[in-house]
Backbone as CSV, one residue per row, in Angstrom:
resi,resn,N_x,N_y,N_z,CA_x,CA_y,CA_z,C_x,C_y,C_z
1,MET,-4.036,-56.863,1.720,-3.898,-55.921,0.619,-3.162,-54.668,1.096
2,ALA,-2.149,-54.239,0.340,-1.367,-53.077,0.739,-2.199,-51.809,0.687
3,LYS,-1.958,-50.933,1.626,-2.658,-49.659,1.637,-2.119,-48.763,0.526
4,ARG,-2.989,-47.938,-0.022,-2.570,-46.977,-1.033,-1.973,-45.772,-0.323
5,ARG,-0.736,-45.463,-0.640,-0.004,-44.400,0.048,-0.278,-43.053,-0.623
6,ILE,-0.738,-42.099,0.172,-1.188,-40.808,-0.336,-0.302,-39.689,0.192
7,GLY,0.178,-38.841,-0.712,0.873,-37.622,-0.321,-0.022,-36.426,-0.579
8,ILE,-0.170,-35.546,0.405,-1.052,-34.381,0.294,-0.205,-33.119,0.222
9,VAL,-0.386,-32.358,-0.853,0.348,-31.110,-1.042,-0.629,-29.962,-0.812
10,GLY,-0.557,-29.360,0.355,-1.471,-28.287,0.732,-2.282,-28.683,1.947
11,TYR,-2.310,-27.827,2.963,-3.055,-28.140,4.176,-4.005,-26.988,4.499
12,GLY,-4.887,-26.724,3.521,-5.885,-25.680,3.696,-7.274,-26.279,3.816
13,PHE,-8.233,-25.647,3.151,-9.641,-26.020,3.235,-9.870,-27.479,2.836
14,ILE,-9.279,-27.898,1.733,-9.481,-29.271,1.256,-8.412,-30.210,1.803
15,GLY,-7.157,-29.766,1.868,-6.085,-30.625,2.339,-6.295,-31.123,3.753
16,SER,-6.711,-30.239,4.654,-6.954,-30.646,6.040,-8.131,-31.604,6.123
17,TYR,-9.143,-31.361,5.278,-10.306,-32.256,5.235,-9.884,-33.653,4.778
18,LEU,-9.076,-33.729,3.721,-8.615,-35.023,3.223,-7.811,-35.772,4.272
19,PHE,-6.923,-35.068,4.968,-6.120,-35.728,5.988,-7.004,-36.347,7.064
20,GLU,-7.994,-35.602,7.534,-8.872,-36.119,8.585,-9.676,-37.326,8.096
21,LYS,-10.110,-37.294,6.834,-10.863,-38.418,6.273,-9.971,-39.649,6.106
22,LEU,-8.783,-39.450,5.565,-7.919,-40.571,5.211,-7.345,-41.291,6.425
23,LYS,-7.128,-40.584,7.493,-6.490,-41.227,8.643,-7.410,-42.235,9.332
24,ASN,-8.677,-42.233,8.955,-9.637,-43.164,9.560,-9.991,-44.347,8.659
25,PHE,-9.314,-44.465,7.501,-9.633,-45.545,6.567,-8.452,-46.495,6.427
26,ASP,-8.725,-47.796,6.572,-7.672,-48.804,6.481,-7.123,-48.943,5.064
27,LYS,-7.897,-48.523,4.065,-7.486,-48.689,2.669,-6.377,-47.714,2.277
28,TYR,-6.246,-46.609,3.029,-5.297,-45.561,2.670,-4.317,-45.290,3.804
29,GLU,-3.166,-44.776,3.422,-2.156,-44.379,4.392,-1.521,-43.070,3.915
30,VAL,-1.647,-42.039,4.720,-1.007,-40.771,4.373,0.490,-40.918,4.616
31,CYS,1.291,-40.700,3.564,2.743,-40.852,3.711,3.446,-39.509,3.870
32,PHE,2.789,-38.410,3.508,3.335,-37.091,3.806,2.269,-36.026,3.607
33,VAL,2.468,-34.907,4.295,1.680,-33.694,4.089,2.666,-32.543,3.974
34,TRP,2.520,-31.755,2.935,3.357,-30.568,2.741,2.475,-29.333,2.752
35,ASN,2.974,-28.252,3.308,2.278,-26.976,3.245,3.320,-25.875,3.170
36,ARG,2.997,-24.809,2.457,3.949,-23.706,2.301,4.373,-23.174,3.662
37,THR,3.422,-23.079,4.587,3.724,-22.644,5.949,3.731,-23.871,6.857
38,VAL,4.909,-24.315,7.225,5.028,-25.539,8.010,4.366,-25.404,9.373
39,ASP,4.454,-24.226,9.971,3.904,-24.030,11.315,2.414,-24.321,11.382
40,LYS,1.716,-24.162,10.259,0.274,-24.422,10.241,-0.038,-25.884,10.532
41,MET,0.914,-26.770,10.239,0.690,-28.205,10.423,1.112,-28.704,11.802
42,ARG,1.978,-27.981,12.462,2.516,-28.449,13.735,1.402,-28.569,14.778
43,GLY,1.370,-29.726,15.411,0.329,-30.010,16.393,-0.886,-30.682,15.799
44,ALA,-1.071,-30.531,14.473,-2.203,-31.160,13.798,-1.783,-32.384,13.002
45,ILE,-0.531,-32.385,12.530,0.002,-33.481,11.730,1.149,-34.128,12.496
46,PRO,1.185,-35.457,12.596,2.340,-36.099,13.232,3.643,-35.656,12.575
47,VAL,4.665,-35.434,13.379,5.923,-34.884,12.879,6.509,-35.739,11.771
48,ASP,6.370,-37.059,11.867,6.972,-37.941,10.865,6.264,-37.869,9.518
49,LEU,5.082,-37.246,9.456,4.353,-37.114,8.191,4.578,-35.758,7.532
50,ILE,5.180,-34.825,8.242,5.416,-33.493,7.680,6.592,-33.540,6.706
51,LEU,6.345,-33.108,5.480,7.388,-33.016,4.462,7.701,-31.545,4.242
52,GLU,8.950,-31.166,4.452,9.315,-29.754,4.327,9.849,-29.407,2.942
53,ASP,10.339,-30.409,2.201,10.919,-30.171,0.879,10.218,-31.054,-0.145
54,LEU,9.437,-30.436,-1.047,8.692,-31.217,-2.038,9.600,-32.019,-2.960
55,ALA,10.817,-31.584,-3.127,11.756,-32.316,-3.980,12.142,-33.658,-3.379
56,GLN,11.729,-33.900,-2.141,11.982,-35.179,-1.477,10.723,-36.040,-1.387
57,ALA,9.693,-35.683,-2.131,8.428,-36.422,-2.057,8.608,-37.899,-2.400
58,HIS,9.487,-38.199,-3.363,9.671,-39.583,-3.797,10.218,-40.475,-2.692
59,THR,10.895,-39.893,-1.701,11.473,-40.692,-0.621,10.409,-41.282,0.293
60,ARG,9.180,-40.775,0.197,8.078,-41.305,1.008,7.304,-42.407,0.275
61,SER,7.732,-42.744,-0.944,7.121,-43.821,-1.751,5.609,-43.675,-1.915
62,PRO,5.142,-42.515,-2.396,3.693,-42.333,-2.582,3.176,-43.105,-3.791
63,ASP,1.927,-43.547,-3.705,1.228,-44.114,-4.861,0.462,-43.019,-5.593
64,LEU,-0.027,-42.042,-4.824,-0.792,-40.922,-5.373,-0.412,-39.650,-4.641
65,ILE,-0.079,-38.609,-5.401,0.192,-37.296,-4.830,-0.959,-36.375,-5.213
66,ILE,-1.529,-35.706,-4.216,-2.696,-34.854,-4.425,-2.306,-33.396,-4.200
67,GLU,-2.504,-32.563,-5.211,-2.232,-31.121,-5.088,-3.511,-30.379,-4.733
68,VAL,-3.508,-29.738,-3.573,-4.620,-28.878,-3.158,-4.036,-27.605,-2.545
69,ALA,-3.053,-27.042,-3.245,-2.318,-25.906,-2.696,-2.379,-24.686,-3.591
70,HIS,-1.792,-24.771,-4.778,-1.656,-23.612,-5.653,-1.289,-24.112,-7.041
71,PRO,-1.753,-23.412,-8.091,-1.417,-23.851,-9.455,0.079,-23.987,-9.722
72,CYS,0.919,-23.186,-9.055,2.356,-23.225,-9.328,2.987,-24.556,-8.952
73,ILE,2.330,-25.329,-8.094,2.870,-26.641,-7.715,2.996,-27.528,-8.946
74,THR,1.989,-27.505,-9.806,2.039,-28.320,-11.022,3.131,-27.829,-11.956
75,THR,3.285,-26.515,-12.061,4.336,-25.953,-12.903,5.716,-26.401,-12.434
76,ASN,5.938,-26.336,-11.133,7.271,-26.576,-10.581,7.577,-28.040,-10.294
77,TYR,6.535,-28.835,-9.989,6.790,-30.196,-9.531,5.984,-31.278,-10.258
78,GLY,5.036,-30.882,-11.117,4.161,-31.864,-11.735,4.902,-32.960,-12.478
79,ALA,5.850,-32.600,-13.325,6.594,-33.595,-14.094,7.397,-34.509,-13.169
80,TYR,7.979,-33.948,-12.131,8.727,-34.741,-11.142,7.804,-35.733,-10.432
81,PHE,6.639,-35.252,-9.984,5.693,-36.155,-9.318,5.331,-37.341,-10.216
82,LEU,5.065,-37.056,-11.493,4.594,-38.087,-12.416,5.659,-39.132,-12.749
83,GLN,6.894,-38.852,-12.445,7.942,-39.850,-12.605,7.873,-40.913,-11.501
84,HIS,7.201,-40.554,-10.395,7.223,-41.426,-9.219,5.855,-41.912,-8.756
85,ALA,4.765,-41.256,-9.168,3.440,-41.597,-8.639,2.352,-41.049,-9.546
86,ASP,1.137,-41.538,-9.338,-0.013,-40.890,-9.963,-0.150,-39.500,-9.349
87,TYR,-0.719,-38.588,-10.121,-0.798,-37.196,-9.665,-2.199,-36.660,-9.892
88,MET,-2.833,-36.175,-8.825,-4.178,-35.609,-8.883,-4.074,-34.097,-8.710
89,ILE,-4.567,-33.365,-9.703,-4.396,-31.913,-9.751,-5.659,-31.212,-9.252
90,GLY,-5.538,-30.549,-8.128,-6.675,-29.823,-7.576,-6.814,-28.411,-8.093
91,SER,-5.781,-27.920,-8.798,-5.808,-26.570,-9.372,-5.572,-26.658,-10.876
92,PRO,-6.532,-27.221,-11.620,-6.307,-27.473,-13.047,-6.293,-26.226,-13.918
93,THR,-6.554,-25.042,-13.342,-6.485,-23.820,-14.153,-5.091,-23.628,-14.750
94,ILE,-4.067,-24.180,-14.098,-2.700,-24.013,-14.594,-2.518,-24.692,-15.955
95,LEU,-3.369,-25.650,-16.270,-3.249,-26.357,-17.546,-3.699,-25.501,-18.722
96,ALA,-4.246,-24.317,-18.440,-4.568,-23.384,-19.521,-3.302,-22.755,-20.099
97,ASP,-2.204,-22.843,-19.363,-0.906,-22.409,-19.876,-0.435,-23.463,-20.872
98,PRO,-0.308,-23.138,-22.157,0.037,-24.149,-23.163,1.314,-24.913,-22.846
99,ALA,2.306,-24.242,-22.273,3.563,-24.919,-21.953,3.352,-25.983,-20.880
100,VAL,2.584,-25.636,-19.843,2.313,-26.594,-18.770,1.417,-27.720,-19.283
101,GLU,0.431,-27.367,-20.098,-0.457,-28.376,-20.674,0.348,-29.403,-21.468
102,ASN,1.311,-28.952,-22.247,2.136,-29.867,-23.036,2.967,-30.777,-22.145
103,ILE,3.557,-30.206,-21.108,4.423,-30.982,-20.223,3.632,-32.011,-19.424
104,ILE,2.482,-31.625,-18.919,1.723,-32.504,-18.032,0.790,-33.452,-18.790
105,CYS,0.104,-32.936,-19.795,-0.942,-33.722,-20.455,-0.476,-34.460,-21.707
106,LYS,0.602,-33.996,-22.318,0.975,-34.560,-23.612,2.338,-35.258,-23.607
107,THR,2.983,-35.299,-22.457,4.251,-36.010,-22.315,3.969,-37.383,-21.724
108,PRO,4.534,-38.454,-22.283,4.297,-39.785,-21.717,5.017,-39.976,-20.382
109,TYR,4.281,-40.387,-19.376,4.836,-40.679,-18.055,4.423,-42.098,-17.652
110,PRO,5.123,-42.696,-16.705,4.734,-44.038,-16.255,3.495,-44.048,-15.379
111,HIS,3.030,-42.850,-14.990,1.873,-42.752,-14.095,0.807,-41.831,-14.694
112,GLY,-0.377,-41.840,-14.069,-1.507,-41.109,-14.614,-1.729,-39.746,-13.979
113,VAL,-2.312,-38.851,-14.791,-2.757,-37.544,-14.320,-4.257,-37.637,-14.054
114,TYR,-4.673,-37.278,-12.856,-6.090,-37.337,-12.489,-6.600,-35.929,-12.190
115,VAL,-7.754,-35.621,-12.760,-8.368,-34.306,-12.541,-9.758,-34.532,-11.956
116,PRO,-10.010,-34.090,-10.721,-11.314,-34.307,-10.091,-12.391,-33.435,-10.722
117,VAL,-13.596,-33.983,-10.843,-14.682,-33.240,-11.490,-15.114,-32.037,-10.668
118,GLY,-14.924,-32.097,-9.342,-15.306,-30.960,-8.504,-16.772,-30.598,-8.698
119,ALA,-17.032,-29.342,-9.047,-18.399,-28.868,-9.230,-18.882,-29.012,-10.670
120,MET,-18.083,-29.678,-11.526,-18.434,-29.781,-12.941,-19.360,-30.974,-13.183
121,TRP,-20.646,-30.708,-13.024,-21.665,-31.742,-13.207,-21.693,-32.180,-14.680
122,GLY,-21.695,-33.503,-14.898,-21.812,-34.028,-16.261,-20.505,-34.108,-17.021
123,ALA,-19.362,-34.007,-16.328,-18.062,-34.002,-17.005,-17.836,-35.276,-17.817
124,HIS,-18.243,-36.415,-17.277,-18.017,-37.686,-17.979,-18.861,-37.778,-19.251
125,ASP,-20.073,-37.258,-19.197,-20.925,-37.263,-20.390,-20.361,-36.337,-21.464
126,ILE,-19.835,-35.202,-21.019,-19.217,-34.267,-21.967,-18.007,-34.912,-22.620
127,ARG,-17.224,-35.630,-21.839,-16.048,-36.284,-22.412,-16.450,-37.354,-23.431
128,LYS,-17.527,-38.067,-23.162,-18.000,-39.062,-24.126,-18.352,-38.401,-25.461
129,MET,-19.040,-37.255,-25.379,-19.389,-36.537,-26.604,-18.136,-36.052,-27.326
130,ALA,-17.152,-35.580,-26.548,-15.895,-35.122,-27.154,-15.182,-36.283,-27.841
131,ASP,-15.193,-37.450,-27.204,-14.556,-38.638,-27.792,-15.184,-39.000,-29.130
132,MET,-16.504,-38.817,-29.213,-17.217,-39.175,-30.444,-17.231,-38.041,-31.469
133,GLY,-16.749,-36.872,-31.055,-16.742,-35.728,-31.958,-18.090,-35.079,-32.145
134,THR,-19.033,-35.361,-31.234,-20.387,-34.806,-31.370,-20.604,-33.547,-30.534
135,LEU,-19.615,-33.184,-29.730,-19.724,-31.978,-28.915,-19.382,-30.764,-29.776
136,LYS,-20.348,-29.888,-29.949,-20.164,-28.731,-30.833,-19.892,-27.431,-30.083
137,ALA,-20.412,-27.295,-28.889,-20.182,-26.077,-28.107,-20.417,-26.370,-26.631
138,LEU,-19.725,-25.621,-25.779,-19.870,-25.785,-24.333,-19.646,-24.435,-23.667
139,LYS,-20.580,-24.059,-22.796,-20.463,-22.814,-22.037,-20.722,-23.103,-20.573
140,VAL,-19.856,-22.580,-19.704,-20.009,-22.745,-18.258,-20.151,-21.363,-17.634
141,THR,-21.252,-21.149,-16.917,-21.504,-19.872,-16.252,-21.463,-20.072,-14.744
142,MET,-20.666,-19.258,-14.057,-20.557,-19.336,-12.604,-21.031,-18.020,-11.994
143,LYS,-21.976,-18.127,-11.062,-22.494,-16.950,-10.376,-22.236,-17.084,-8.884
144,LYS,-21.602,-16.039,-8.307,-21.251,-16.075,-6.892,-21.413,-14.690,-6.278
145,TYR,-21.366,-14.663,-4.950,-21.322,-13.404,-4.217,-20.016,-12.692,-4.592
146,PRO,-20.019,-11.373,-4.750,-18.823,-10.662,-5.243,-17.533,-10.982,-4.505
147,SER,-17.568,-11.046,-3.163,-16.327,-11.285,-2.420,-15.824,-12.714,-2.538
148,SER,-16.609,-13.587,-3.173,-16.158,-14.953,-3.417,-15.209,-15.030,-4.605
149,PHE,-15.153,-13.971,-5.393,-14.256,-13.938,-6.550,-12.896,-13.374,-6.143
150,LYS,-11.850,-14.113,-6.478,-10.469,-13.667,-6.281,-9.865,-13.544,-7.684
151,VAL,-9.974,-12.337,-8.244,-9.690,-12.165,-9.672,-8.654,-11.079,-9.912
152,LEU,-8.156,-11.055,-11.146,-7.081,-10.145,-11.524,-7.447,-9.392,-12.801
153,GLY,-6.621,-8.407,-13.153,-6.753,-7.731,-14.436,-8.100,-7.063,-14.643
154,TYR,-8.577,-7.132,-15.885,-9.823,-6.439,-16.215,-11.017,-7.036,-15.483
155,VAL,-10.925,-8.298,-15.093,-12.034,-8.918,-14.344,-12.153,-8.261,-12.968
156,ALA,-11.023,-7.979,-12.352,-11.043,-7.289,-11.058,-11.622,-5.885,-11.197
157,GLU,-11.297,-5.211,-12.295,-11.850,-3.874,-12.530,-13.368,-3.947,-12.705
158,ASN,-13.827,-4.942,-13.443,-15.275,-5.118,-13.628,-15.970,-5.440,-12.316
159,LEU,-15.287,-6.189,-11.455,-15.873,-6.557,-10.170,-16.148,-5.318,-9.314
160,LYS,-15.325,-4.304,-9.452,-15.493,-3.068,-8.675,-16.774,-2.329,-9.037
161,THR,-17.365,-2.632,-10.203,-18.570,-1.935,-10.632,-19.843,-2.517,-10.027
162,VAL,-19.731,-3.652,-9.348,-20.912,-4.308,-8.787,-21.439,-3.518,-7.597
163,LYS,-22.730,-3.199,-7.645,-23.362,-2.470,-6.537,-24.579,-3.257,-6.044
164,ASP,-25.761,-2.967,-6.561,-26.982,-3.607,-6.070,-27.509,-4.711,-6.983
165,GLU,-26.990,-4.768,-8.199,-27.482,-5.760,-9.153,-26.329,-6.654,-9.618
166,GLN,-26.687,-7.833,-10.132,-25.663,-8.740,-10.640,-25.017,-8.169,-11.898
167,VAL,-23.740,-8.500,-12.072,-22.967,-7.993,-13.204,-22.171,-9.137,-13.823
168,VAL,-22.187,-9.236,-15.143,-21.302,-10.155,-15.848,-19.917,-9.523,-15.836
169,ILE,-19.004,-10.094,-15.061,-17.674,-9.493,-14.932,-16.688,-10.060,-15.949
170,ALA,-17.062,-11.141,-16.626,-16.202,-11.688,-17.680,-16.967,-12.724,-18.484
171,GLU,-16.714,-12.730,-19.780,-17.194,-13.802,-20.653,-16.167,-13.950,-21.765
172,ALA,-15.486,-15.101,-21.784,-14.360,-15.283,-22.691,-14.001,-16.761,-22.769
173,PRO,-13.115,-17.133,-23.705,-12.616,-18.511,-23.718,-11.971,-18.856,-22.369
174,VAL,-12.096,-20.095,-21.967,-11.587,-20.514,-20.661,-10.077,-20.296,-20.545
175,ARG,-9.352,-20.437,-21.647,-7.900,-20.202,-21.580,-7.589,-18.773,-21.128
176,GLU,-8.415,-17.817,-21.526,-8.217,-16.423,-21.125,-8.578,-16.204,-19.664
177,LEU,-9.625,-16.880,-19.193,-10.115,-16.644,-17.836,-9.255,-17.310,-16.760
178,CYS,-8.636,-18.440,-17.071,-7.902,-19.185,-16.044,-6.828,-18.361,-15.339
179,PRO,-5.953,-17.637,-16.036,-4.948,-16.848,-15.313,-5.517,-15.604,-14.631
180,LEU,-6.728,-15.197,-15.010,-7.353,-14.016,-14.416,-8.183,-14.363,-13.185
181,ALA,-8.577,-15.628,-13.062,-9.372,-16.069,-11.916,-8.951,-17.485,-11.528
182,PRO,-7.663,-17.700,-11.221,-7.155,-19.065,-11.022,-7.774,-19.811,-9.860
183,ASN,-8.294,-19.079,-8.865,-8.908,-19.736,-7.713,-10.401,-19.996,-7.890
184,ASN,-10.985,-19.419,-8.923,-12.437,-19.511,-9.098,-12.890,-20.409,-10.227
185,VAL,-12.053,-20.599,-11.240,-12.563,-21.247,-12.454,-11.981,-22.635,-12.694
186,ASN,-11.642,-23.340,-11.609,-11.203,-24.723,-11.773,-12.280,-25.562,-12.455
187,THR,-13.536,-25.271,-12.150,-14.643,-25.989,-12.786,-14.602,-25.808,-14.298
188,MET,-14.298,-24.605,-14.743,-14.212,-24.342,-16.181,-13.022,-25.062,-16.804
189,ALA,-11.915,-25.129,-16.067,-10.748,-25.850,-16.574,-11.056,-27.326,-16.743
190,ILE,-11.792,-27.895,-15.796,-12.196,-29.295,-15.899,-13.094,-29.488,-17.121
191,ALA,-13.993,-28.533,-17.352,-14.865,-28.601,-18.532,-14.042,-28.621,-19.808
192,ALA,-13.008,-27.775,-19.873,-12.167,-27.713,-21.070,-11.387,-29.005,-21.279
193,LEU,-10.968,-29.644,-20.179,-10.251,-30.914,-20.296,-11.198,-32.034,-20.726
194,ALA,-12.412,-32.029,-20.198,-13.393,-33.040,-20.597,-13.791,-32.843,-22.057
195,ALA,-13.979,-31.596,-22.445,-14.360,-31.253,-23.821,-13.102,-31.097,-24.668
196,HIS,-12.330,-32.156,-24.759,-10.993,-32.052,-25.352,-11.010,-31.725,-26.838
197,ASN,-12.135,-31.968,-27.522,-12.182,-31.596,-28.943,-12.363,-30.087,-29.125
198,LEU,-12.801,-29.398,-28.053,-12.908,-27.933,-28.062,-11.721,-27.302,-27.341
199,GLY,-11.347,-27.901,-26.198,-10.197,-27.438,-25.441,-10.396,-26.105,-24.752
200,PHE,-9.327,-25.585,-24.192,-9.384,-24.337,-23.442,-9.774,-23.146,-24.315
201,ASP,-9.461,-23.210,-25.601,-9.802,-22.097,-26.488,-11.235,-22.163,-26.991
202,GLY,-11.818,-23.368,-27.016,-13.147,-23.529,-27.590,-14.288,-23.530,-26.595
203,VAL,-13.987,-23.690,-25.302,-15.025,-23.667,-24.257,-15.149,-22.242,-23.731
204,THR,-16.380,-21.768,-23.602,-16.641,-20.400,-23.132,-16.955,-20.394,-21.642
205,GLY,-16.372,-19.436,-20.934,-16.662,-19.259,-19.520,-17.311,-17.909,-19.278
206,CYS,-18.225,-17.855,-18.324,-18.902,-16.610,-17.968,-18.937,-16.491,-16.445
207,LEU,-18.510,-15.348,-15.921,-18.505,-15.091,-14.487,-19.498,-13.983,-14.161
208,ILE,-20.384,-14.259,-13.202,-21.392,-13.286,-12.785,-21.253,-13.043,-11.285
209,ALA,-21.109,-11.788,-10.912,-21.073,-11.396,-9.499,-22.459,-10.911,-9.098
210,ASP,-23.032,-11.553,-8.074,-24.387,-11.231,-7.645,-24.382,-10.902,-6.151
211,PRO,-24.627,-9.647,-5.780,-24.579,-9.256,-4.367,-25.681,-9.870,-3.521
212,HIS,-26.665,-10.505,-4.156,-27.766,-11.128,-3.413,-27.627,-12.644,-3.351
213,SER,-26.555,-13.177,-3.904,-26.400,-14.631,-3.982,-26.001,-15.233,-2.638
214,THR,-26.602,-16.350,-2.294,-26.226,-17.118,-1.098,-25.738,-18.512,-1.488
215,VAL,-25.496,-18.706,-2.782,-25.057,-20.010,-3.282,-23.952,-19.811,-4.318
216,HIS,-23.260,-20.892,-4.616,-22.407,-20.948,-5.794,-23.232,-21.624,-6.882
217,ASP,-23.533,-20.879,-7.899,-24.456,-21.331,-8.945,-23.660,-21.574,-10.234
218,ILE,-23.729,-22.797,-10.745,-22.992,-23.154,-11.955,-23.952,-23.720,-12.987
219,THR,-23.996,-23.086,-14.150,-24.844,-23.534,-15.247,-23.964,-24.019,-16.387
220,VAL,-24.288,-25.197,-16.905,-23.523,-25.798,-18.005,-24.444,-25.966,-19.200
221,GLU,-24.056,-25.380,-20.321,-24.830,-25.468,-21.555,-24.046,-26.271,-22.587
222,VAL,-24.596,-27.414,-22.952,-23.952,-28.321,-23.902,-24.725,-28.303,-25.221
223,THR,-24.006,-28.160,-26.321,-24.632,-28.194,-27.645,-24.015,-29.319,-28.459
224,GLY,-24.893,-30.143,-29.010,-24.459,-31.261,-29.837,-24.843,-31.057,-31.287
225,PRO,-24.841,-32.124,-32.065,-25.107,-32.007,-33.504,-26.554,-31.655,-33.810
226,ALA,-26.761,-31.094,-34.968,-28.112,-30.746,-35.416,-28.769,-31.952,-36.078
227,VAL,-30.037,-32.147,-35.766,-30.844,-33.200,-36.388,-32.141,-32.566,-36.874
228,ASP,-32.359,-32.620,-38.163,-33.560,-32.010,-38.756,-33.691,-30.533,-38.370
229,GLY,-32.555,-29.849,-38.331,-32.577,-28.416,-38.068,-32.518,-28.015,-36.613
230,ASP,-32.631,-28.980,-35.699,-32.580,-28.672,-34.269,-31.318,-29.264,-33.650
231,ASN,-30.648,-28.473,-32.796,-29.445,-28.944,-32.127,-29.781,-29.775,-30.894
232,PHE,-29.016,-30.835,-30.685,-29.059,-31.542,-29.415,-28.543,-30.586,-28.351
233,ALA,-29.211,-30.502,-27.194,-28.801,-29.556,-26.158,-29.105,-30.109,-24.775
234,VAL,-28.205,-29.809,-23.836,-28.403,-30.167,-22.434,-28.076,-28.943,-21.592
235,LEU,-28.949,-28.627,-20.654,-28.740,-27.498,-19.743,-28.835,-28.019,-18.314
236,THR,-27.755,-27.850,-17.529,-27.779,-28.269,-16.134,-27.424,-27.088,-15.244
237,ARG,-27.934,-27.135,-14.016,-27.623,-26.087,-13.048,-27.314,-26.742,-11.712
238,ARG,-26.182,-26.370,-11.142,-25.772,-26.870,-9.823,-25.736,-25.693,-8.861
239,SER,-26.501,-25.790,-7.778,-26.585,-24.714,-6.805,-26.116,-25.241,-5.453
240,SER,-24.997,-24.700,-4.960,-24.407,-25.186,-3.716,-24.408,-24.083,-2.669
241,PRO,-25.159,-24.246,-1.560,-25.215,-23.209,-0.519,-23.832,-22.939,0.065
242,THR,-23.558,-21.679,0.358,-22.265,-21.318,0.927,-22.391,-19.960,1.601
243,SER,-21.341,-19.569,2.305,-21.316,-18.265,2.965,-20.668,-17.238,2.047
244,PRO,-21.099,-15.979,2.106,-20.458,-14.940,1.300,-18.959,-14.885,1.563
245,GLY,-18.198,-14.795,0.490,-16.755,-14.715,0.627,-16.030,-16.034,0.467
246,MET,-16.743,-17.148,0.569,-16.117,-18.453,0.406,-15.828,-18.692,-1.074
247,VAL,-14.579,-19.056,-1.384,-14.197,-19.345,-2.763,-14.718,-20.704,-3.186
248,THR,-14.691,-21.670,-2.257,-15.108,-23.047,-2.536,-16.203,-23.438,-1.570
249,SER,-17.251,-24.078,-2.062,-18.336,-24.519,-1.188,-17.940,-25.800,-0.467
250,THR,-18.601,-26.073,0.659,-18.282,-27.271,1.432,-18.603,-28.550,0.664
251,ALA,-19.541,-28.488,-0.277,-19.877,-29.670,-1.076,-18.687,-30.138,-1.898
252,THR,-17.772,-29.221,-2.208,-16.604,-29.570,-3.006,-15.672,-30.498,-2.238
253,GLN,-15.648,-30.410,-0.916,-14.794,-31.290,-0.123,-15.174,-32.750,-0.341
254,ASP,-16.455,-33.053,-0.210,-16.914,-34.433,-0.392,-16.705,-34.898,-1.827
255,SER,-16.952,-33.999,-2.788,-16.749,-34.345,-4.188,-15.284,-34.675,-4.452
256,PHE,-14.396,-33.887,-3.860,-12.965,-34.102,-4.063,-12.531,-35.436,-3.477
257,TYR,-13.030,-35.751,-2.294,-12.692,-37.028,-1.665,-13.188,-38.196,-2.511
258,SER,-14.423,-38.077,-3.006,-14.973,-39.134,-3.857,-14.118,-39.330,-5.100
259,SER,-13.657,-38.225,-5.691,-12.791,-38.319,-6.868,-11.486,-39.009,-6.527
260,MET,-10.944,-38.722,-5.341,-9.685,-39.333,-4.924,-9.792,-40.854,-4.878
261,THR,-10.951,-41.357,-4.447,-11.120,-42.806,-4.363,-11.121,-43.462,-5.740
262,MET,-11.359,-42.670,-6.794,-11.361,-43.203,-8.155,-10.054,-42.938,-8.900
263,ALA,-9.133,-42.242,-8.233,-7.862,-41.902,-8.868,-6.873,-43.047,-8.700
264,CYS,-7.142,-44.123,-9.400,-6.335,-45.321,-9.214,-6.531,-46.276,-10.380
265,GLY,-5.437,-46.877,-10.852,-5.521,-48.021,-11.756,-5.849,-47.746,-13.204
266,LYS,-5.858,-46.494,-13.608,-6.218,-46.188,-15.000,-4.993,-46.040,-15.903
267,GLY,-3.800,-46.117,-15.326,-2.579,-46.089,-16.128,-2.215,-44.692,-16.590
268,PRO,-1.230,-44.595,-17.481,-0.782,-43.291,-17.981,-1.890,-42.557,-18.727
269,GLY,-1.732,-41.241,-18.865,-2.710,-40.419,-19.555,-3.455,-39.519,-18.599
270,VAL,-4.395,-38.749,-19.139,-5.189,-37.800,-18.348,-6.570,-38.400,-18.108
271,HIS,-6.972,-38.453,-16.859,-8.239,-39.085,-16.494,-9.098,-38.128,-15.666
272,ILE,-10.363,-38.006,-16.037,-11.337,-37.246,-15.255,-11.896,-38.188,-14.199
273,CYS,-11.862,-37.775,-12.948,-12.310,-38.696,-11.883,-13.291,-38.003,-10.922
């Protein structure tokens, strides 16, 4: 059986982890690794696997290209990648941009778009409800240590007010939050994609900075149809231990790898994996 050829775009926290995992499995073969700073890869990546120009990715004949670098990669190269391979987006916040969402999610390509669930517990169940039209509301709340937030605009100003107590630094539709916290709210972007009947405008995101937090805490509130006056509701909480200042918890590495193993064989369209 032929090995599945994987191209990795980004050699940071998750990209380096994926490379180390994949090189030990007979089922997969890394065909290239790209990083904005090439020197970071030298000595760690075999020279023949280093790709310096993303516009040449197709020459390595990838089956799956994985983005774990920056949202702009999807803007600049997503459509090109999808002409040649399946594409797994590690920075789905960029899909909150309506223009990018249209190009990547609504244009027919010969290959599939895969979005890993990451820290979004229950994404598949939410998508089932969205498919049936029974999902009425969805709110995702993320609580982290203040320095774990890499935010912009008014959210950054609100973050400066945090002292000894937790502060809600933002609560808004996910489409609004994605460009203001592109490194922090990938989980919310995944929620909006799963909840496709609500979308980026209909899913609410809430960011809480807590100076006493030692975990990344994510609460998901799902509201379904009313029966005899009471709404169907599900409340989940995911608590992942981490160090202050870390944007992504170590649990996300394993989750991302698991998603990668499912990013195969589903054909064209957008798939939660």
